[in-house]
CSV table of C-alpha atoms in Angstrom, one decimal:
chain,number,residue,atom,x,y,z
A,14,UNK,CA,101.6,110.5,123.4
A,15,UNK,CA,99.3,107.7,122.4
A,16,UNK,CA,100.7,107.5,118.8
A,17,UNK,CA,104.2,106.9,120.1
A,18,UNK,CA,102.9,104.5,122.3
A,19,UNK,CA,101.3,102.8,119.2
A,20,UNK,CA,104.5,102.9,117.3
A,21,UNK,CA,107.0,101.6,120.1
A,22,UNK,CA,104.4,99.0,120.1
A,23,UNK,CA,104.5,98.2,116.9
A,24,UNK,CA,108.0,98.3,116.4
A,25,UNK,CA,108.4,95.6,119.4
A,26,UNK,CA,105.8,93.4,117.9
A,27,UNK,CA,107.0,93.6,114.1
A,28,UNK,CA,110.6,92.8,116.0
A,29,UNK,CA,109.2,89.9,117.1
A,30,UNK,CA,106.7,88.4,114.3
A,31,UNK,CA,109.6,89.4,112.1
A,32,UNK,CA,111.5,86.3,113.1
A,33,UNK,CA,108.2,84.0,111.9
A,34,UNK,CA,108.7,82.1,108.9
A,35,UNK,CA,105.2,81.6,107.4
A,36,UNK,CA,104.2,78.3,106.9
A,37,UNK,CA,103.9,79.0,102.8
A,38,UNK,CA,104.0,82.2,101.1
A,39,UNK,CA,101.3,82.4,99.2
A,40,UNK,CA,97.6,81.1,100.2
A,41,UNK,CA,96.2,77.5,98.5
A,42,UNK,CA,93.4,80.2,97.6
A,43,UNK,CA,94.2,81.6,94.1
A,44,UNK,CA,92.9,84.0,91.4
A,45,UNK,CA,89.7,82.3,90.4
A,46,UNK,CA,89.2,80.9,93.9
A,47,UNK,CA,85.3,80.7,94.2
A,48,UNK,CA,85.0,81.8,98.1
A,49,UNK,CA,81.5,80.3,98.1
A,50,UNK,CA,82.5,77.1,97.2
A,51,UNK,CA,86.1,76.8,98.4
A,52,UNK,CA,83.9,77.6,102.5
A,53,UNK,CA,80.3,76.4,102.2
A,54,UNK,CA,79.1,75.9,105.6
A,55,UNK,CA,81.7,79.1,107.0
A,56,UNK,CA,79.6,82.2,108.0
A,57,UNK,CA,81.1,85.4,109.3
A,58,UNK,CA,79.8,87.3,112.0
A,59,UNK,CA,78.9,91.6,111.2
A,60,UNK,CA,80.7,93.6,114.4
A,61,UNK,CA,78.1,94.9,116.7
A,62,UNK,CA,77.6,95.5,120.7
A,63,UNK,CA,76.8,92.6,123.0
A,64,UNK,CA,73.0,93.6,123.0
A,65,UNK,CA,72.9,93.6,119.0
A,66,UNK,CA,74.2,90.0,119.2
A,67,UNK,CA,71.7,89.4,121.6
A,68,UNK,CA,68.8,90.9,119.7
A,69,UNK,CA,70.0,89.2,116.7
A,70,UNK,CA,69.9,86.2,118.3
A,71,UNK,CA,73.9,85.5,117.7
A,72,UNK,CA,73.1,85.2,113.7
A,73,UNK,CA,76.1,85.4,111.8
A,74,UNK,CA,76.2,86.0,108.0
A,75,UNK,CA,76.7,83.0,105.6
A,76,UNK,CA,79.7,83.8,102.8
A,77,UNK,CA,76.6,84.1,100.1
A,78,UNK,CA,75.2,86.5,101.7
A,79,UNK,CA,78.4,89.5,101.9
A,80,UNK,CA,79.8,87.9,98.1
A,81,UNK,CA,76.6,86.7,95.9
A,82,UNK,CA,75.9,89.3,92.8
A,83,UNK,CA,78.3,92.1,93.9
A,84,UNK,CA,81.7,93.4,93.7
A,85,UNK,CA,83.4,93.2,97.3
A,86,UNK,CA,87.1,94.4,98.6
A,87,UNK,CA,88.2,92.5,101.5
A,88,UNK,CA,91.1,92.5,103.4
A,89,UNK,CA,92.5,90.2,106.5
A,90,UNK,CA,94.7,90.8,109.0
A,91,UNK,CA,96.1,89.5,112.3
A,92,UNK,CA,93.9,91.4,114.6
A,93,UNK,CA,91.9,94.6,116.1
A,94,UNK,CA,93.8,96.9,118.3
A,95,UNK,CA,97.4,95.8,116.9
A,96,UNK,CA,99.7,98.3,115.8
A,97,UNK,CA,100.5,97.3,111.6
A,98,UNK,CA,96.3,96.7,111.5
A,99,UNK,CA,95.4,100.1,113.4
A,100,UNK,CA,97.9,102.4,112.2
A,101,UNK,CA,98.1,101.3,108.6
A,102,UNK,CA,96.2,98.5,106.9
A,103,UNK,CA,92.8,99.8,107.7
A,104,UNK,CA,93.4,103.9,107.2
A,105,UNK,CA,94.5,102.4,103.7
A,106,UNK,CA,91.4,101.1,102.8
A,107,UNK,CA,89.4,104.1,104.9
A,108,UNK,CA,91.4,106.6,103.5
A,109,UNK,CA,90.8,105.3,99.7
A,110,UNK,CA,86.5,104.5,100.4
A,111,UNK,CA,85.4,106.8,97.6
A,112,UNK,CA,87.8,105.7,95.3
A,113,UNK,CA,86.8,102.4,95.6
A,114,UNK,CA,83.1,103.3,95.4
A,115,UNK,CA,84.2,105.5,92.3
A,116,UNK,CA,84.9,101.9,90.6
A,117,UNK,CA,81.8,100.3,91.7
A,118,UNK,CA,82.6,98.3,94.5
A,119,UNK,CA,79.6,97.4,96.2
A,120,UNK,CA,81.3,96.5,99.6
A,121,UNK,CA,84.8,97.1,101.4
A,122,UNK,CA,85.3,94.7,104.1
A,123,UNK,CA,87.7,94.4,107.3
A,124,UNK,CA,88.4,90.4,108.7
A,125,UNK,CA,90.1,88.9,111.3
A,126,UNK,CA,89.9,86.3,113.8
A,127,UNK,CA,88.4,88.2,116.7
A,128,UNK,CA,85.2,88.2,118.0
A,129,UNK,CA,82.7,90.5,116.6
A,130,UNK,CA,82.1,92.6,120.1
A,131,UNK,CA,85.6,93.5,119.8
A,132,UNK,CA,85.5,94.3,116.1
A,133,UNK,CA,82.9,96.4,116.8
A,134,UNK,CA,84.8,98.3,119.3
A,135,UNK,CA,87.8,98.7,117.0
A,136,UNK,CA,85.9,99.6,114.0
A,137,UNK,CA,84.4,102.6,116.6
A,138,UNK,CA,87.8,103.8,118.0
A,139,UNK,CA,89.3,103.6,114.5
A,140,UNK,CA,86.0,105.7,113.2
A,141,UNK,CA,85.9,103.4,110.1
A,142,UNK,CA,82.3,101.8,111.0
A,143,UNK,CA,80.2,104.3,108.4
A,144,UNK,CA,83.2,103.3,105.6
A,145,UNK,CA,83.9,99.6,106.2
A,146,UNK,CA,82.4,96.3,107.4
A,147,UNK,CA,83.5,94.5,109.8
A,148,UNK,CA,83.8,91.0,110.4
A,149,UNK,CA,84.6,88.8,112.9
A,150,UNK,CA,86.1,85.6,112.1
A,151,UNK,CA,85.7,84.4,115.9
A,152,UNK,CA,86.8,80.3,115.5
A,153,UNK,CA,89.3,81.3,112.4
A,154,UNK,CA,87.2,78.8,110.4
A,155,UNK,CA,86.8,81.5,107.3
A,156,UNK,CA,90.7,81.7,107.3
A,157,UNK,CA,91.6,77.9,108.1
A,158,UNK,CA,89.3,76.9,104.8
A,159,UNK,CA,91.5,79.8,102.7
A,160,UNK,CA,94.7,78.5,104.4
A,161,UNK,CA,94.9,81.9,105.3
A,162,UNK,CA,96.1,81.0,109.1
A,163,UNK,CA,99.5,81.9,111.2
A,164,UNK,CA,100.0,80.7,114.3
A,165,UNK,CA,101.6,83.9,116.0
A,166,UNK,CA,101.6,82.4,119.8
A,167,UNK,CA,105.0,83.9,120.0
A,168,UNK,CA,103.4,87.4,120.1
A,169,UNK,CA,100.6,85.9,122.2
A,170,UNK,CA,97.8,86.2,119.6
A,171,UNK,CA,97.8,82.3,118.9
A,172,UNK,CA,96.1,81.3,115.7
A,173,UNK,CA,95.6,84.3,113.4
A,174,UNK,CA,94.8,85.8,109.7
A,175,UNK,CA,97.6,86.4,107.6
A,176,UNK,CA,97.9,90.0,106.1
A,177,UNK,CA,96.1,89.7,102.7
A,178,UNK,CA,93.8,91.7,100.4
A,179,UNK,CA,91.6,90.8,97.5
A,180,UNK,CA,89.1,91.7,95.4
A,181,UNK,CA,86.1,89.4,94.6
A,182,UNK,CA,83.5,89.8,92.0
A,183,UNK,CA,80.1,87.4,92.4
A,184,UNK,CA,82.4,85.0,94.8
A,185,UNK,CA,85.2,84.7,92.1
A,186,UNK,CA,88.9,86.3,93.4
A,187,UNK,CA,90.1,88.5,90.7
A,188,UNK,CA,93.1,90.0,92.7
A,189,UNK,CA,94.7,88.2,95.5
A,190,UNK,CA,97.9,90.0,97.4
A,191,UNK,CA,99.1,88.0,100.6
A,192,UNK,CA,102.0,89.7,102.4
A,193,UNK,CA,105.2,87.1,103.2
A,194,UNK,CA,104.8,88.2,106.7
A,195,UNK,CA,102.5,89.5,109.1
A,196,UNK,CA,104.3,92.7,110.1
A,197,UNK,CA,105.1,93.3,106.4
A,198,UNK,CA,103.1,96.0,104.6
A,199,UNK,CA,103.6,96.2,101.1
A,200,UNK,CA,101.0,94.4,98.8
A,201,UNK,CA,97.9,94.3,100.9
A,202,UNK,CA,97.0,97.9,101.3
A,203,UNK,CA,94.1,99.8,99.8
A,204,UNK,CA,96.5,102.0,97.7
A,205,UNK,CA,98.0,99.0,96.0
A,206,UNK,CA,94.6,97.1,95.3
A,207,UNK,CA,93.0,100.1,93.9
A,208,UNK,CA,95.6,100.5,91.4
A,209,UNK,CA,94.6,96.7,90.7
A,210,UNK,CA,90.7,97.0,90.1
């Protein structure tokens, strides 16, 4: 019952973001892109309960910090709880997490602009927590440096992450994929960047 309901509503949202034209195709981010450099004063912010924020004083975690020295898969998408993000883009990456260890990646991590109380809450329901980080990307200010952004109002999510993938060594991008559209599924998934490591 609650998978249908998932589909129908993914179906009626990829209807609609379907008729988007992204602003550009590709990302003014490229292979080579130093993330470090290209978003200096961006930090992210690690999904956790409103008392963990709290405790932590609201820190967030400066780009340095989850890319400096280590090999790291990260992937962007529109937003928790929708249906192209929950059903497929993240089980991709989940489903592959010992491969990707298997090739030495240090990290594999999940970003979007949400907040990071309700990243936390999806990373729970989706039961990806103990495989994948997650980040919130609350003002979009990781994604607006990357030109990364797509303003899907229509489908009442305003300002969001394109679908993308890529996989970073020491802050450097060796693989970038950035799907043409955000309902589209076909080059950011964890099957096809594992094939690309």
């Amino acid at each position: 019952m609650a998978s249908s309901a998932l589909l129908k509503r993914t179906v009626l949202i990829k209807s609609i973001v379907n008729g988007f034209q992204a602003s550009r195709a590709y990302a003014s981010v490229a292979v080579g892109t130093d993330l470090i450099s290209a978003a200096p004063d961006v930090a992210l912010q690690k999904a956790r309960s409103w008392d963990e924020g709290v405790s932590s004083k609201f820190a967030t975690t400066p780009l340095k910090g989850i890319f400096k020295d280590k090999k790291v898969v990260i992937f962007g998408l529109p937003g928790a709880y929708t249906g192209v993000c929950s059903a497929q883009h993240v089980p991709s990456y989940k489903n592959n997490i010992d491969k990707f260890k298997a090739k030495g990646i240090d990290s594999v991590i999940c970003v979007a602009v949400n907040d990071p109380y309700v990243m936390n809450g999806w990373a729970e329901k989706l039961q990806a927590k103990e495989a994948i980080e997650f980040y919130g990307d609350f003002d979009g200010s990781f994604h607006k440096k990357l030109d990364l952004t797509i303003d899907l109002s229509a489908a009442l999510l305003g300002p969001r992450s394109h679908r993308w993938s890529a996989y970073v060594v020491d802050g450097k991008i060796k693989v970038l994929n950035v799907e043409e559209k955000p309902s589209e599924f076909e080059v950011s998934g964890g099957d096809v960047l594992l094939g690309q490591i």
